[in-house]
Amino acid sequence: MSEENDEVEIGETGLENTMSPEETTQEPKIEVNDRTGIKVNKNYTSMVVEAGGHENMAFMEKDCRNYINKVIRLQLGEGDATAIQKYFLKMQSQNANFFCAIDLDENGWLRNVFWVDSRSRTAYEEFGDAITFDTTYLTNKYDMPFAPFVGVNHHGHLILLGCGLISSEDTETFVWLFKVWLACMSGHAPCGIITDQVGP
């Protein structure tokens, strides 16, 4: 520190050559802690303690935040987000009852999407008393949860009532998804939801 002011001089912090979390061994820990609900500042503080102080850290807290924001957006290929948006616009132009919602992060990256066609919205009015909700991973090209809302018709057949592609299976994402679901269904909640999700 300089005697004339309280500002930290770059050369004294050891952070002049900061790396991103991806360039260190901390990447898995950052992701796991984020998925379990540990806030970035607490996550970073625990890593600082493990490292023996800020001077031993290869990255700063803001780098952790940037990394988490990058990880939690949908892992789409180049042009995929544009293709999704074009598809949604086309469907809405063909049918006014087609519903879709797109969730963007603060940087404008696609985070979550949800859509329901007109047939599914009509079916929900008849068969939406109890629905199942499950998330399964699309493992062929994308490593992201697919979140279908499914009901059962009067013949005992499964019917698709809505779909989501979500960036993560955390509380914030599920709250967004279910709020959008209710908005789509005019605020009419099902009597019951069957899910494989384990609560806290």
mmCIF file of C-alpha atoms in Angstrom:
data_model
loop_
_atom_site.group_PDB
_atom_site.id
_atom_site.type_symbol
_atom_site.label_atom_id
_atom_site.label_comp_id
_atom_site.label_asym_id
_atom_site.label_seq_id
_atom_site.Cartn_x
_atom_site.Cartn_y
_atom_site.Cartn_z
ATOM 1 C CA MET A 1 0.000 0.000 0.000
ATOM 2 C CA SER A 2 1.145 3.505 -0.642
ATOM 3 C CA GLU A 3 1.566 5.765 2.383
ATOM 4 C CA GLU A 4 -0.323 8.583 0.674
ATOM 5 C CA ASN A 5 -3.608 6.734 0.194
ATOM 6 C CA ASP A 6 -5.406 3.517 1.010
ATOM 7 C CA GLU A 7 -5.554 2.152 -2.543
ATOM 8 C CA VAL A 8 -4.003 -1.227 -3.157
ATOM 9 C CA GLU A 9 -1.287 -1.176 -5.754
ATOM 10 C CA ILE A 10 -1.677 -3.895 -8.372
ATOM 11 C CA GLY A 11 1.780 -5.339 -7.889
ATOM 12 C CA GLU A 12 1.130 -5.994 -4.206
ATOM 13 C CA THR A 13 -2.005 -8.104 -4.630
ATOM 14 C CA GLY A 14 -0.632 -10.908 -6.754
ATOM 15 C CA LEU A 15 -3.692 -10.493 -9.001
ATOM 16 C CA GLU A 16 -2.062 -8.722 -11.914
ATOM 17 C CA ASN A 17 -2.136 -11.998 -13.883
ATOM 18 C CA THR A 18 -5.635 -13.148 -13.003
ATOM 19 C CA MET A 19 -6.971 -16.286 -14.612
ATOM 20 C CA SER A 20 -10.529 -17.367 -15.128
ATOM 21 C CA PRO A 21 -11.926 -20.164 -12.932
ATOM 22 C CA GLU A 22 -11.898 -22.452 -15.995
ATOM 23 C CA GLU A 23 -8.115 -22.214 -16.033
ATOM 24 C CA THR A 24 -7.849 -23.506 -12.469
ATOM 25 C CA THR A 25 -8.915 -26.642 -10.610
ATOM 26 C CA GLN A 26 -11.738 -24.711 -8.876
ATOM 27 C CA GLU A 27 -14.217 -24.982 -11.762
ATOM 28 C CA PRO A 28 -16.094 -28.101 -10.495
ATOM 29 C CA LYS A 29 -16.292 -26.727 -6.957
ATOM 30 C CA ILE A 30 -17.716 -23.423 -8.163
ATOM 31 C CA GLU A 31 -20.404 -25.198 -10.200
ATOM 32 C CA VAL A 32 -21.357 -27.696 -7.478
ATOM 33 C CA ASN A 33 -21.593 -24.998 -4.818
ATOM 34 C CA ASP A 34 -23.706 -22.823 -7.115
ATOM 35 C CA ARG A 35 -26.093 -25.699 -7.876
ATOM 36 C CA THR A 36 -26.540 -26.367 -4.163
ATOM 37 C CA GLY A 37 -27.471 -22.741 -3.560
ATOM 38 C CA ILE A 38 -24.242 -21.405 -2.078
ATOM 39 C CA LYS A 39 -23.918 -17.750 -3.037
ATOM 40 C CA VAL A 40 -20.903 -16.712 -5.104
ATOM 41 C CA ASN A 41 -19.433 -14.490 -2.378
ATOM 42 C CA LYS A 42 -19.504 -17.329 0.186
ATOM 43 C CA ASN A 43 -18.171 -19.765 -2.401
ATOM 44 C CA TYR A 44 -15.298 -17.418 -3.209
ATOM 45 C CA THR A 45 -14.578 -16.681 0.462
ATOM 46 C CA SER A 46 -14.238 -20.395 1.220
ATOM 47 C CA MET A 47 -11.754 -20.759 -1.652
ATOM 48 C CA VAL A 48 -9.769 -17.777 -0.333
ATOM 49 C CA VAL A 49 -9.564 -19.427 3.099
ATOM 50 C CA GLU A 50 -8.483 -22.744 1.526
ATOM 51 C CA ALA A 51 -5.822 -20.944 -0.522
ATOM 52 C CA GLY A 52 -4.461 -19.156 2.537
ATOM 53 C CA GLY A 53 -5.500 -15.651 1.507
ATOM 54 C CA HIS A 54 -6.349 -13.416 -1.445
ATOM 55 C CA GLU A 55 -2.707 -13.223 -2.487
ATOM 56 C CA ASN A 56 -2.796 -16.947 -3.314
ATOM 57 C CA MET A 57 -5.918 -16.743 -5.504
ATOM 58 C CA ALA A 58 -5.523 -16.944 -9.270
ATOM 59 C CA PHE A 59 -8.857 -15.159 -9.893
ATOM 60 C CA MET A 60 -11.188 -12.684 -8.235
ATOM 61 C CA GLU A 61 -14.805 -12.925 -7.081
ATOM 62 C CA LYS A 62 -16.044 -11.138 -10.213
ATOM 63 C CA ASP A 63 -14.376 -13.876 -12.288
ATOM 64 C CA CYS A 64 -16.413 -16.434 -10.325
ATOM 65 C CA ARG A 65 -19.611 -14.503 -11.069
ATOM 66 C CA ASN A 66 -18.765 -14.276 -14.763
ATOM 67 C CA TYR A 67 -18.012 -18.000 -14.869
ATOM 68 C CA ILE A 68 -21.323 -18.920 -13.189
ATOM 69 C CA ASN A 69 -23.247 -16.638 -15.561
ATOM 70 C CA LYS A 70 -21.546 -18.334 -18.507
ATOM 71 C CA VAL A 71 -22.300 -21.831 -17.184
ATOM 72 C CA ILE A 72 -25.981 -21.232 -16.405
ATOM 73 C CA ARG A 73 -27.042 -20.103 -19.839
ATOM 74 C CA LEU A 74 -28.343 -22.666 -22.290
ATOM 75 C CA GLN A 75 -25.518 -24.536 -23.977
ATOM 76 C CA LEU A 76 -26.626 -23.985 -27.527
ATOM 77 C CA GLY A 77 -24.584 -24.014 -30.671
ATOM 78 C CA GLU A 78 -24.057 -21.011 -32.893
ATOM 79 C CA GLY A 79 -27.348 -19.898 -34.417
ATOM 80 C CA ASP A 80 -29.513 -22.168 -32.231
ATOM 81 C CA ALA A 81 -30.961 -19.321 -30.134
ATOM 82 C CA THR A 82 -31.879 -17.447 -33.305
ATOM 83 C CA ALA A 83 -33.473 -20.592 -34.743
ATOM 84 C CA ILE A 84 -35.562 -21.043 -31.576
ATOM 85 C CA GLN A 85 -36.737 -17.445 -31.707
ATOM 86 C CA LYS A 86 -37.616 -17.696 -35.424
ATOM 87 C CA TYR A 87 -39.540 -20.914 -34.784
ATOM 88 C CA PHE A 88 -41.500 -19.312 -31.938
ATOM 89 C CA LEU A 89 -42.343 -16.258 -34.071
ATOM 90 C CA LYS A 90 -43.462 -18.492 -36.941
ATOM 91 C CA MET A 91 -45.681 -20.568 -34.647
ATOM 92 C CA GLN A 92 -47.231 -17.449 -33.091
ATOM 93 C CA SER A 93 -47.976 -16.015 -36.540
ATOM 94 C CA GLN A 94 -49.723 -19.267 -37.516
ATOM 95 C CA ASN A 95 -51.652 -19.671 -34.271
ATOM 96 C CA ALA A 96 -52.466 -16.960 -31.747
ATOM 97 C CA ASN A 97 -52.819 -19.587 -28.991
ATOM 98 C CA PHE A 98 -49.190 -20.698 -29.288
ATOM 99 C CA PHE A 99 -47.444 -19.580 -26.103
ATOM 100 C CA CYS A 100 -43.738 -19.136 -25.548
ATOM 101 C CA ALA A 101 -41.460 -17.429 -23.074
ATOM 102 C CA ILE A 102 -37.766 -16.711 -23.314
ATOM 103 C CA ASP A 103 -35.630 -15.932 -20.267
ATOM 104 C CA LEU A 104 -32.431 -13.975 -20.878
ATOM 105 C CA ASP A 105 -29.648 -13.261 -18.416
ATOM 106 C CA GLU A 106 -28.401 -9.726 -17.714
ATOM 107 C CA ASN A 107 -26.008 -9.988 -20.674
ATOM 108 C CA GLY A 108 -28.757 -10.969 -23.106
ATOM 109 C CA TRP A 109 -27.780 -14.650 -23.295
ATOM 110 C CA LEU A 110 -30.567 -17.196 -23.600
ATOM 111 C CA ARG A 111 -31.043 -18.902 -20.245
ATOM 112 C CA ASN A 112 -34.397 -20.727 -20.370
ATOM 113 C CA VAL A 113 -37.212 -21.256 -22.857
ATOM 114 C CA PHE A 114 -40.761 -22.530 -22.471
ATOM 115 C CA TRP A 115 -43.448 -23.227 -25.047
ATOM 116 C CA VAL A 116 -46.930 -24.695 -25.349
ATOM 117 C CA ASP A 117 -48.890 -25.203 -28.550
ATOM 118 C CA SER A 118 -52.617 -24.530 -28.865
ATOM 119 C CA ARG A 119 -53.543 -28.238 -28.736
ATOM 120 C CA SER A 120 -51.713 -28.640 -25.419
ATOM 121 C CA ARG A 121 -53.377 -25.545 -23.954
ATOM 122 C CA THR A 122 -56.799 -26.922 -24.898
ATOM 123 C CA ALA A 123 -55.921 -30.370 -23.520
ATOM 124 C CA TYR A 124 -54.867 -28.804 -20.209
ATOM 125 C CA GLU A 125 -58.373 -27.375 -19.792
ATOM 126 C CA GLU A 126 -59.758 -30.926 -19.987
ATOM 127 C CA PHE A 127 -56.982 -33.045 -18.485
ATOM 128 C CA GLY A 128 -54.959 -30.690 -16.302
ATOM 129 C CA ASP A 129 -56.172 -31.792 -12.877
ATOM 130 C CA ALA A 130 -52.972 -33.694 -12.205
ATOM 131 C CA ILE A 131 -49.770 -33.353 -14.177
ATOM 132 C CA THR A 132 -46.350 -34.892 -14.023
ATOM 133 C CA PHE A 133 -43.238 -32.817 -14.201
ATOM 134 C CA ASP A 134 -39.803 -34.303 -14.656
ATOM 135 C CA THR A 135 -36.500 -33.124 -15.994
ATOM 136 C CA THR A 136 -34.401 -35.371 -18.154
ATOM 137 C CA TYR A 137 -31.158 -34.488 -19.825
ATOM 138 C CA LEU A 138 -30.818 -34.204 -23.556
ATOM 139 C CA THR A 139 -27.575 -36.079 -23.888
ATOM 140 C CA ASN A 140 -27.246 -36.380 -27.625
ATOM 141 C CA LYS A 141 -26.098 -32.870 -28.561
ATOM 142 C CA TYR A 142 -26.821 -30.642 -25.589
ATOM 143 C CA ASP A 143 -26.232 -31.291 -21.926
ATOM 144 C CA MET A 144 -29.261 -29.466 -20.564
ATOM 145 C CA PRO A 145 -32.447 -30.419 -18.745
ATOM 146 C CA PHE A 146 -35.582 -30.884 -20.830
ATOM 147 C CA ALA A 147 -38.640 -30.152 -18.700
ATOM 148 C CA PRO A 148 -41.932 -31.518 -20.073
ATOM 149 C CA PHE A 149 -45.307 -31.015 -18.388
ATOM 150 C CA VAL A 150 -47.363 -34.150 -19.025
ATOM 151 C CA GLY A 151 -50.981 -35.075 -18.327
ATOM 152 C CA VAL A 152 -53.151 -38.139 -18.880
ATOM 153 C CA ASN A 153 -56.234 -38.075 -21.106
ATOM 154 C CA HIS A 154 -59.485 -40.021 -20.574
ATOM 155 C CA HIS A 155 -58.016 -42.993 -22.500
ATOM 156 C CA GLY A 156 -55.069 -43.216 -20.111
ATOM 157 C CA HIS A 157 -52.635 -41.904 -22.726
ATOM 158 C CA LEU A 158 -49.923 -39.424 -21.871
ATOM 159 C CA ILE A 159 -50.377 -35.997 -23.414
ATOM 160 C CA LEU A 160 -47.796 -33.267 -23.649
ATOM 161 C CA LEU A 161 -48.990 -30.069 -21.970
ATOM 162 C CA GLY A 162 -45.888 -27.906 -22.292
ATOM 163 C CA CYS A 163 -42.108 -27.995 -22.641
ATOM 164 C CA GLY A 164 -39.114 -26.179 -21.301
ATOM 165 C CA LEU A 165 -35.399 -26.198 -21.950
ATOM 166 C CA ILE A 166 -33.699 -24.921 -18.838
ATOM 167 C CA SER A 167 -30.156 -23.962 -18.007
ATOM 168 C CA SER A 168 -30.087 -25.513 -14.543
ATOM 169 C CA GLU A 169 -32.223 -27.305 -11.990
ATOM 170 C CA ASP A 170 -32.049 -24.675 -9.273
ATOM 171 C CA THR A 171 -34.840 -22.965 -7.351
ATOM 172 C CA GLU A 172 -34.672 -19.725 -9.346
ATOM 173 C CA THR A 173 -35.079 -21.580 -12.639
ATOM 174 C CA PHE A 174 -37.986 -23.714 -11.401
ATOM 175 C CA VAL A 175 -39.739 -20.627 -9.985
ATOM 176 C CA TRP A 176 -39.416 -18.952 -13.395
ATOM 177 C CA LEU A 177 -40.669 -22.073 -15.179
ATOM 178 C CA PHE A 178 -43.729 -22.564 -12.969
ATOM 179 C CA LYS A 179 -44.652 -18.862 -13.053
ATOM 180 C CA VAL A 180 -44.523 -18.947 -16.847
ATOM 181 C CA TRP A 181 -46.532 -22.183 -16.832
ATOM 182 C CA LEU A 182 -49.261 -20.575 -14.713
ATOM 183 C CA ALA A 183 -49.306 -17.456 -16.907
ATOM 184 C CA CYS A 184 -49.739 -19.665 -19.964
ATOM 185 C CA MET A 185 -52.626 -21.509 -18.334
ATOM 186 C CA SER A 186 -54.403 -18.277 -17.274
ATOM 187 C CA GLY A 187 -53.439 -18.765 -13.635
ATOM 188 C CA HIS A 188 -55.262 -22.117 -13.397
ATOM 189 C CA ALA A 189 -53.018 -24.338 -11.281
ATOM 190 C CA PRO A 190 -53.390 -28.127 -11.427
ATOM 191 C CA CYS A 191 -54.778 -29.899 -8.372
ATOM 192 C CA GLY A 192 -51.619 -31.977 -8.150
ATOM 193 C CA ILE A 193 -48.125 -32.193 -9.571
ATOM 194 C CA ILE A 194 -46.172 -35.444 -9.557
ATOM 195 C CA THR A 195 -42.422 -34.989 -9.811
ATOM 196 C CA ASP A 196 -39.157 -36.761 -9.152
ATOM 197 C CA GLN A 197 -37.610 -33.609 -7.662
ATOM 198 C CA VAL A 198 -36.370 -33.999 -4.106
ATOM 199 C CA GLY A 199 -37.131 -31.090 -1.790
ATOM 200 C CA PRO A 200 -34.761 -29.580 0.755
#
